Amino acid sequence: MGRSRNARRDAAATVGVVEETVDGGLARLVPDPDRGRAWTLSIDGAPQSHVDLDDPAYLSFEYQRRLGHVIDLAAPPGKPVHAVHLGGGALTLARYVAATRPRSTQQVVERDASLVRLVRRELPLDPNARIRVRSTDAREGLAKVPDGWADLIIADVFSGARTPAHLTSIEFLDEVRRALKPSGVYAANLADGPPLAHLRGQIATAAARFGELALIADAAMLRGKRFANAILVASDLPLPIAELTRRAASDPHSARVEHGRQLTDFTGGARPVTDAAAVDSPAPPPSVFR
């Protein structure tokens, strides 16, 4: 078995692909043929991250661009922030914050220690970036963030292609609120498909803990036509809805921004999720990654 894995890695190396078994499965780093030092990370065939080492402000994946808009609007342009990233992948969003908001202080919580080692080795961080990576469970790592420390918390955690149940509950959001400043912003990458029960439940859960919400999503997803990612944004202060809407609409893969009464109506009476009732997010159909 070890010989087979080594042979596969040797074959991959001939075309510039790096393959390595990590805690979460088989990780693959595939070079982007259109960008000199850019790579796509996948684990067991599920795309996780895209990163350009020469231009860390470039965001290729549509969900990462939408999170980039949230980062851009979380504080005045260029202002350093305290950011927490739950889920690391190739550290794309931490690199983005470091590039667009120099002198920011960031904590990344990524449970897969072997993935962290692979990314650090093959896609090294800027040594001047103030990025600390902790290899532990996302909720356990969040519990170690001081009260009121973060301007921004981003949850982008997937085990395989599913968000673990304990990161979907009211109790989890209580920890998020504790770690956020009163003016802080929370953003979560949520994956779901028809009938969107998971997404509706996550919106209802956030509404029980935050005063202001917005959802950035593909129109076809909101109509229950396909499995996709949506970005949920939450704060206790008014969100920059008009600018989020403009940016989402102008993306290569345009999206809608739902908020207010329309977003409340979209939940369809879904109830907030508690630890006792939480389940993993639904698995995507095989066709999603073809």
mmCIF file of C-alpha atoms in Angstrom:
data_model
loop_
_atom_site.group_PDB
_atom_site.id
_atom_site.type_symbol
_atom_site.label_atom_id
_atom_site.label_comp_id
_atom_site.label_asym_id
_atom_site.label_seq_id
_atom_site.Cartn_x
_atom_site.Cartn_y
_atom_site.Cartn_z
ATOM 1 C CA MET A 1 0.000 0.000 0.000
ATOM 2 C CA GLY A 2 2.810 2.446 0.864
ATOM 3 C CA ARG A 3 4.523 1.644 -2.426
ATOM 4 C CA SER A 4 1.298 2.416 -4.322
ATOM 5 C CA ARG A 5 0.962 5.779 -2.579
ATOM 6 C CA ASN A 6 4.578 6.650 -3.348
ATOM 7 C CA ALA A 7 4.107 5.702 -6.979
ATOM 8 C CA ARG A 8 1.045 7.935 -7.157
ATOM 9 C CA ARG A 9 2.959 10.838 -5.645
ATOM 10 C CA ASP A 10 5.849 10.320 -8.085
ATOM 11 C CA ALA A 11 3.462 10.319 -11.029
ATOM 12 C CA ALA A 12 1.754 13.442 -9.737
ATOM 13 C CA ALA A 13 5.089 15.220 -9.362
ATOM 14 C CA THR A 14 5.812 14.793 -13.077
ATOM 15 C CA VAL A 15 2.984 17.211 -13.913
ATOM 16 C CA GLY A 16 3.585 19.578 -10.983
ATOM 17 C CA VAL A 17 0.823 18.197 -8.766
ATOM 18 C CA VAL A 18 1.586 17.581 -5.089
ATOM 19 C CA GLU A 19 -0.330 14.760 -3.411
ATOM 20 C CA GLU A 20 -0.108 13.838 0.241
ATOM 21 C CA THR A 21 -2.276 11.999 2.718
ATOM 22 C CA VAL A 22 -3.406 14.307 5.536
ATOM 23 C CA ASP A 23 -5.739 13.709 8.466
ATOM 24 C CA GLY A 24 -8.780 14.604 6.348
ATOM 25 C CA GLY A 25 -7.915 12.387 3.375
ATOM 26 C CA LEU A 26 -5.877 12.721 0.199
ATOM 27 C CA ALA A 27 -4.802 16.354 -0.296
ATOM 28 C CA ARG A 28 -3.903 17.520 -3.800
ATOM 29 C CA LEU A 29 -2.235 20.810 -4.713
ATOM 30 C CA VAL A 30 -2.735 21.443 -8.419
ATOM 31 C CA PRO A 31 -0.937 24.328 -10.171
ATOM 32 C CA ASP A 32 -3.127 26.901 -11.908
ATOM 33 C CA PRO A 33 -2.053 26.921 -15.587
ATOM 34 C CA ASP A 34 -3.144 30.552 -15.977
ATOM 35 C CA ARG A 35 -1.291 32.025 -12.990
ATOM 36 C CA GLY A 36 2.414 31.517 -12.328
ATOM 37 C CA ARG A 37 2.456 30.597 -8.620
ATOM 38 C CA ALA A 38 -1.183 29.794 -7.957
ATOM 39 C CA TRP A 39 -2.550 26.502 -6.640
ATOM 40 C CA THR A 40 -5.864 24.798 -5.975
ATOM 41 C CA LEU A 41 -6.166 22.610 -2.884
ATOM 42 C CA SER A 42 -8.618 19.706 -2.817
ATOM 43 C CA ILE A 43 -9.140 16.957 -0.255
ATOM 44 C CA ASP A 44 -10.594 13.655 -1.407
ATOM 45 C CA GLY A 45 -11.705 15.384 -4.590
ATOM 46 C CA ALA A 46 -13.564 18.242 -2.874
ATOM 47 C CA PRO A 47 -12.101 21.668 -3.782
ATOM 48 C CA GLN A 48 -11.079 23.547 -0.633
ATOM 49 C CA SER A 49 -9.028 26.629 -1.559
ATOM 50 C CA HIS A 50 -7.271 28.505 -4.318
ATOM 51 C CA VAL A 51 -4.267 30.675 -3.491
ATOM 52 C CA ASP A 52 -1.950 32.836 -5.598
ATOM 53 C CA LEU A 53 1.392 33.294 -3.839
ATOM 54 C CA ASP A 54 2.307 36.244 -6.084
ATOM 55 C CA ASP A 55 -1.045 37.974 -5.598
ATOM 56 C CA PRO A 56 -2.706 36.930 -2.320
ATOM 57 C CA ALA A 57 -5.413 39.566 -2.877
ATOM 58 C CA TYR A 58 -6.670 37.513 -5.839
ATOM 59 C CA LEU A 59 -9.644 35.319 -4.902
ATOM 60 C CA SER A 60 -10.679 32.724 -7.474
ATOM 61 C CA PHE A 61 -13.460 30.715 -5.809
ATOM 62 C CA GLU A 62 -16.810 32.498 -5.814
ATOM 63 C CA TYR A 63 -17.476 31.874 -2.114
ATOM 64 C CA GLN A 64 -14.025 33.261 -1.240
ATOM 65 C CA ARG A 65 -14.694 36.402 -3.286
ATOM 66 C CA ARG A 66 -17.926 36.914 -1.364
ATOM 67 C CA LEU A 67 -16.096 36.522 1.918
ATOM 68 C CA GLY A 68 -13.524 38.967 0.531
ATOM 69 C CA HIS A 69 -16.290 41.539 0.149
ATOM 70 C CA VAL A 70 -17.220 41.046 3.805
ATOM 71 C CA ILE A 71 -13.574 41.489 4.817
ATOM 72 C CA ASP A 72 -13.274 44.645 2.702
ATOM 73 C CA LEU A 73 -16.345 46.197 4.308
ATOM 74 C CA ALA A 74 -15.740 45.093 7.901
ATOM 75 C CA ALA A 75 -13.598 48.192 8.589
ATOM 76 C CA PRO A 76 -12.328 51.256 6.693
ATOM 77 C CA PRO A 77 -10.033 50.345 3.761
ATOM 78 C CA GLY A 78 -6.550 49.300 4.853
ATOM 79 C CA LYS A 79 -7.302 49.461 8.567
ATOM 80 C CA PRO A 80 -5.701 46.561 10.508
ATOM 81 C CA VAL A 81 -8.140 44.200 12.184
ATOM 82 C CA HIS A 82 -8.132 41.331 14.638
ATOM 83 C CA ALA A 83 -9.433 38.341 12.659
ATOM 84 C CA VAL A 84 -10.232 34.746 13.566
ATOM 85 C CA HIS A 85 -10.497 32.128 10.820
ATOM 86 C CA LEU A 86 -12.220 28.884 11.791
ATOM 87 C CA GLY A 87 -10.974 26.507 9.129
ATOM 88 C CA GLY A 88 -7.712 27.152 7.338
ATOM 89 C CA GLY A 89 -7.462 25.256 4.057
ATOM 90 C CA ALA A 90 -4.620 26.857 2.112
ATOM 91 C CA LEU A 91 -4.884 29.940 4.383
ATOM 92 C CA THR A 92 -6.290 31.912 1.439
ATOM 93 C CA LEU A 93 -8.441 34.334 3.436
ATOM 94 C CA ALA A 94 -5.784 34.927 6.088
ATOM 95 C CA ARG A 95 -3.356 35.802 3.278
ATOM 96 C CA TYR A 96 -6.019 38.094 1.789
ATOM 97 C CA VAL A 97 -6.455 39.979 5.071
ATOM 98 C CA ALA A 98 -2.671 40.314 5.450
ATOM 99 C CA ALA A 99 -2.375 41.698 1.905
ATOM 100 C CA THR A 100 -5.305 44.118 2.036
ATOM 101 C CA ARG A 101 -5.059 45.102 5.697
ATOM 102 C CA PRO A 102 -1.345 45.119 6.602
ATOM 103 C CA ARG A 103 -0.458 44.835 10.315
ATOM 104 C CA SER A 104 -3.631 42.892 11.036
ATOM 105 C CA THR A 105 -3.354 40.256 13.758
ATOM 106 C CA GLN A 106 -4.918 36.931 12.843
ATOM 107 C CA GLN A 107 -5.627 33.563 14.411
ATOM 108 C CA VAL A 108 -6.357 30.555 12.219
ATOM 109 C CA VAL A 109 -7.862 27.434 13.760
ATOM 110 C CA GLU A 110 -7.350 24.365 11.564
ATOM 111 C CA ARG A 111 -7.802 20.925 13.096
ATOM 112 C CA ASP A 112 -5.828 19.044 10.418
ATOM 113 C CA ALA A 113 -2.239 19.463 11.608
ATOM 114 C CA SER A 114 -0.802 17.472 8.699
ATOM 115 C CA LEU A 115 -2.633 19.733 6.236
ATOM 116 C CA VAL A 116 -1.158 22.774 7.976
ATOM 117 C CA ARG A 117 2.330 21.308 7.607
ATOM 118 C CA LEU A 118 1.736 20.588 3.911
ATOM 119 C CA VAL A 119 0.469 24.107 3.229
ATOM 120 C CA ARG A 120 3.294 25.748 5.166
ATOM 121 C CA ARG A 121 5.862 23.697 3.259
ATOM 122 C CA GLU A 122 4.476 24.019 -0.260
ATOM 123 C CA LEU A 123 2.706 27.402 -0.012
ATOM 124 C CA PRO A 124 4.747 29.316 2.580
ATOM 125 C CA LEU A 125 3.275 32.323 4.350
ATOM 126 C CA ASP A 126 4.802 35.778 4.198
ATOM 127 C CA PRO A 127 7.098 35.769 7.254
ATOM 128 C CA ASN A 128 5.980 39.322 8.049
ATOM 129 C CA ALA A 129 2.306 38.393 8.220
ATOM 130 C CA ARG A 130 0.922 38.292 11.747
ATOM 131 C CA ILE A 131 -0.813 34.949 11.328
ATOM 132 C CA ARG A 132 -0.880 32.362 14.104
ATOM 133 C CA VAL A 133 -2.154 28.888 13.237
ATOM 134 C CA ARG A 134 -3.545 26.554 15.893
ATOM 135 C CA SER A 135 -4.123 22.885 15.096
ATOM 136 C CA THR A 136 -7.192 22.084 17.146
ATOM 137 C CA ASP A 137 -10.962 21.779 16.820
ATOM 138 C CA ALA A 138 -12.601 25.012 15.679
ATOM 139 C CA ARG A 139 -14.878 25.376 18.691
ATOM 140 C CA GLU A 140 -12.082 24.536 21.123
ATOM 141 C CA GLY A 141 -9.814 27.069 19.420
ATOM 142 C CA LEU A 142 -12.531 29.718 19.469
ATOM 143 C CA ALA A 143 -12.949 29.187 23.225
ATOM 144 C CA LYS A 144 -9.331 30.328 23.669
ATOM 145 C CA VAL A 145 -9.898 33.680 21.932
ATOM 146 C CA PRO A 146 -10.148 36.445 24.569
ATOM 147 C CA ASP A 147 -13.518 38.072 25.209
ATOM 148 C CA GLY A 148 -14.249 40.906 22.777
ATOM 149 C CA TRP A 149 -10.974 40.444 20.865
ATOM 150 C CA ALA A 150 -12.098 39.951 17.259
ATOM 151 C CA ASP A 151 -13.259 42.487 14.716
ATOM 152 C CA LEU A 152 -14.052 39.646 12.343
ATOM 153 C CA ILE A 153 -14.724 35.922 12.724
ATOM 154 C CA ILE A 154 -15.004 33.764 9.602
ATOM 155 C CA ALA A 155 -16.296 30.205 9.817
ATOM 156 C CA ASP A 156 -15.309 28.070 6.832
ATOM 157 C CA VAL A 157 -15.052 24.613 8.369
ATOM 158 C CA PHE A 158 -15.700 21.420 6.461
ATOM 159 C CA SER A 159 -14.933 17.841 7.373
ATOM 160 C CA GLY A 160 -14.784 16.425 3.886
ATOM 161 C CA ALA A 161 -17.545 18.494 2.319
ATOM 162 C CA ARG A 162 -19.773 18.848 5.400
ATOM 163 C CA THR A 163 -19.810 21.330 8.271
ATOM 164 C CA PRO A 164 -19.608 19.477 11.620
ATOM 165 C CA ALA A 165 -22.778 19.640 13.702
ATOM 166 C CA HIS A 166 -21.185 21.328 16.733
ATOM 167 C CA LEU A 167 -20.399 24.388 14.569
ATOM 168 C CA THR A 168 -24.029 24.982 13.600
ATOM 169 C CA SER A 169 -25.722 25.651 16.947
ATOM 170 C CA ILE A 170 -26.883 28.465 19.192
ATOM 171 C CA GLU A 171 -24.234 27.442 21.718
ATOM 172 C CA PHE A 172 -21.524 27.787 19.073
ATOM 173 C CA LEU A 173 -22.775 31.277 18.193
ATOM 174 C CA ASP A 174 -22.700 32.194 21.872
ATOM 175 C CA GLU A 175 -18.939 31.550 21.712
ATOM 176 C CA VAL A 176 -18.700 33.612 18.526
ATOM 177 C CA ARG A 177 -20.471 36.541 20.183
ATOM 178 C CA ARG A 178 -18.271 36.291 23.254
ATOM 179 C CA ALA A 179 -15.103 36.563 21.167
ATOM 180 C CA LEU A 180 -16.376 39.390 18.943
ATOM 181 C CA LYS A 181 -16.123 43.068 19.731
ATOM 182 C CA PRO A 182 -19.541 44.769 20.044
ATOM 183 C CA SER A 183 -18.955 46.189 16.561
ATOM 184 C CA GLY A 184 -17.635 42.880 15.177
ATOM 185 C CA VAL A 185 -18.796 40.940 12.134
ATOM 186 C CA TYR A 186 -19.352 37.196 11.803
ATOM 187 C CA ALA A 187 -19.401 35.473 8.405
ATOM 188 C CA ALA A 188 -20.022 31.795 7.687
ATOM 189 C CA ASN A 189 -19.651 29.726 4.537
ATOM 190 C CA LEU A 190 -22.715 27.477 4.355
ATOM 191 C CA ALA A 191 -23.266 24.703 1.807
ATOM 192 C CA ASP A 192 -26.721 23.335 1.074
ATOM 193 C CA GLY A 193 -29.105 22.201 -1.634
ATOM 194 C CA PRO A 194 -32.822 21.549 -2.065
ATOM 195 C CA PRO A 195 -34.913 21.836 0.108
ATOM 196 C CA LEU A 196 -32.430 24.195 1.885
ATOM 197 C CA ALA A 197 -33.468 23.062 5.369
ATOM 198 C CA HIS A 198 -29.913 23.422 6.696
ATOM 199 C CA LEU A 199 -29.527 26.950 5.319
ATOM 200 C CA ARG A 200 -32.884 28.070 6.698
ATOM 201 C CA GLY A 201 -32.006 26.657 10.105
ATOM 202 C CA GLN A 202 -28.655 28.450 10.132
ATOM 203 C CA ILE A 203 -30.309 31.775 9.333
ATOM 204 C CA ALA A 204 -32.835 31.256 12.133
ATOM 205 C CA THR A 205 -30.013 30.341 14.525
ATOM 206 C CA ALA A 206 -28.031 33.492 13.690
ATOM 207 C CA ALA A 207 -31.179 35.624 13.967
ATOM 208 C CA ALA A 208 -31.560 34.431 17.559
ATOM 209 C CA ARG A 209 -28.152 35.849 18.470
ATOM 210 C CA PHE A 210 -27.485 38.834 16.162
ATOM 211 C CA GLY A 211 -29.484 41.953 15.400
ATOM 212 C CA GLU A 212 -28.519 42.305 11.734
ATOM 213 C CA LEU A 213 -28.208 39.589 9.093
ATOM 214 C CA ALA A 214 -27.520 39.316 5.374
ATOM 215 C CA LEU A 215 -27.208 36.332 3.038
ATOM 216 C CA ILE A 216 -25.094 36.371 -0.131
ATOM 217 C CA ALA A 217 -26.106 33.565 -2.471
ATOM 218 C CA ASP A 218 -26.615 32.478 -6.039
ATOM 219 C CA ALA A 219 -30.184 33.112 -7.238
ATOM 220 C CA ALA A 220 -30.564 29.525 -8.461
ATOM 221 C CA MET A 221 -29.583 28.237 -5.021
ATOM 222 C CA LEU A 222 -32.132 30.472 -3.308
ATOM 223 C CA ARG A 223 -34.804 29.079 -5.639
ATOM 224 C CA GLY A 224 -33.831 25.571 -4.559
ATOM 225 C CA LYS A 225 -32.443 24.672 -7.973
ATOM 226 C CA ARG A 226 -28.912 23.588 -7.063
ATOM 227 C CA PHE A 227 -26.465 22.710 -4.316
ATOM 228 C CA ALA A 228 -24.106 25.624 -3.672
ATOM 229 C CA ASN A 229 -22.407 27.833 -1.096
ATOM 230 C CA ALA A 230 -23.994 30.826 0.601
ATOM 231 C CA ILE A 231 -22.356 33.399 2.850
ATOM 232 C CA LEU A 232 -24.224 34.365 6.004
ATOM 233 C CA VAL A 233 -23.137 37.701 7.511
ATOM 234 C CA ALA A 234 -24.158 38.774 11.020
ATOM 235 C CA SER A 235 -23.518 41.712 13.332
ATOM 236 C CA ASP A 236 -25.238 43.790 15.967
ATOM 237 C CA LEU A 237 -24.594 46.943 13.942
ATOM 238 C CA PRO A 238 -26.149 47.787 10.547
ATOM 239 C CA LEU A 239 -24.477 45.955 7.679
ATOM 240 C CA PRO A 240 -23.349 47.700 4.450
ATOM 241 C CA ILE A 241 -26.165 46.124 2.451
ATOM 242 C CA ALA A 242 -26.021 48.472 -0.549
ATOM 243 C CA GLU A 243 -22.294 47.979 -1.114
ATOM 244 C CA LEU A 244 -22.472 44.229 -0.491
ATOM 245 C CA THR A 245 -25.273 44.055 -3.058
ATOM 246 C CA ARG A 246 -23.300 46.041 -5.630
ATOM 247 C CA ARG A 247 -20.179 43.929 -5.206
ATOM 248 C CA ALA A 248 -22.016 40.605 -5.251
ATOM 249 C CA ALA A 249 -23.917 41.570 -8.389
ATOM 250 C CA SER A 250 -20.741 42.623 -10.219
ATOM 251 C CA ASP A 251 -18.834 39.363 -9.540
ATOM 252 C CA PRO A 252 -18.127 37.027 -12.480
ATOM 253 C CA HIS A 253 -20.689 34.675 -10.885
ATOM 254 C CA SER A 254 -23.201 37.232 -9.669
ATOM 255 C CA ALA A 255 -25.125 36.732 -6.449
ATOM 256 C CA ARG A 256 -28.046 38.257 -4.614
ATOM 257 C CA VAL A 257 -28.036 39.748 -1.132
ATOM 258 C CA GLU A 258 -31.090 38.999 0.989
ATOM 259 C CA HIS A 259 -31.784 40.822 4.265
ATOM 260 C CA GLY A 260 -34.549 42.186 6.436
ATOM 261 C CA ARG A 261 -38.101 40.891 5.972
ATOM 262 C CA GLN A 262 -37.218 38.968 2.806
ATOM 263 C CA LEU A 263 -34.565 37.004 4.660
ATOM 264 C CA THR A 264 -36.921 36.355 7.571
ATOM 265 C CA ASP A 265 -39.578 35.101 5.166
ATOM 266 C CA PHE A 266 -37.010 32.872 3.454
ATOM 267 C CA THR A 267 -36.462 30.884 6.679
ATOM 268 C CA GLY A 268 -40.043 29.639 6.395
ATOM 269 C CA GLY A 269 -40.470 29.355 10.148
ATOM 270 C CA ALA A 270 -37.280 27.325 10.718
ATOM 271 C CA ARG A 271 -36.259 27.032 14.364
ATOM 272 C CA PRO A 272 -32.841 27.843 15.835
ATOM 273 C CA VAL A 273 -30.515 24.851 16.113
ATOM 274 C CA THR A 274 -29.250 23.725 19.525
ATOM 275 C CA ASP A 275 -26.345 21.427 20.372
ATOM 276 C CA ALA A 276 -28.831 18.716 21.292
ATOM 277 C CA ALA A 277 -30.473 18.749 17.852
ATOM 278 C CA ALA A 278 -27.553 19.752 15.614
ATOM 279 C CA VAL A 279 -26.495 17.566 12.684
ATOM 280 C CA ASP A 280 -23.761 17.884 10.073
ATOM 281 C CA SER A 281 -24.599 19.925 6.989
ATOM 282 C CA PRO A 282 -25.847 17.802 4.075
ATOM 283 C CA ALA A 283 -23.394 16.022 1.817
ATOM 284 C CA PRO A 284 -23.191 17.489 -1.683
ATOM 285 C CA PRO A 285 -24.305 15.296 -4.582
ATOM 286 C CA PRO A 286 -21.397 13.710 -6.521
ATOM 287 C CA SER A 287 -22.156 15.891 -9.547
ATOM 288 C CA VAL A 288 -21.064 19.039 -7.659
ATOM 289 C CA PHE A 289 -17.361 18.222 -8.043
ATOM 290 C CA ARG A 290 -17.426 16.923 -11.613
#
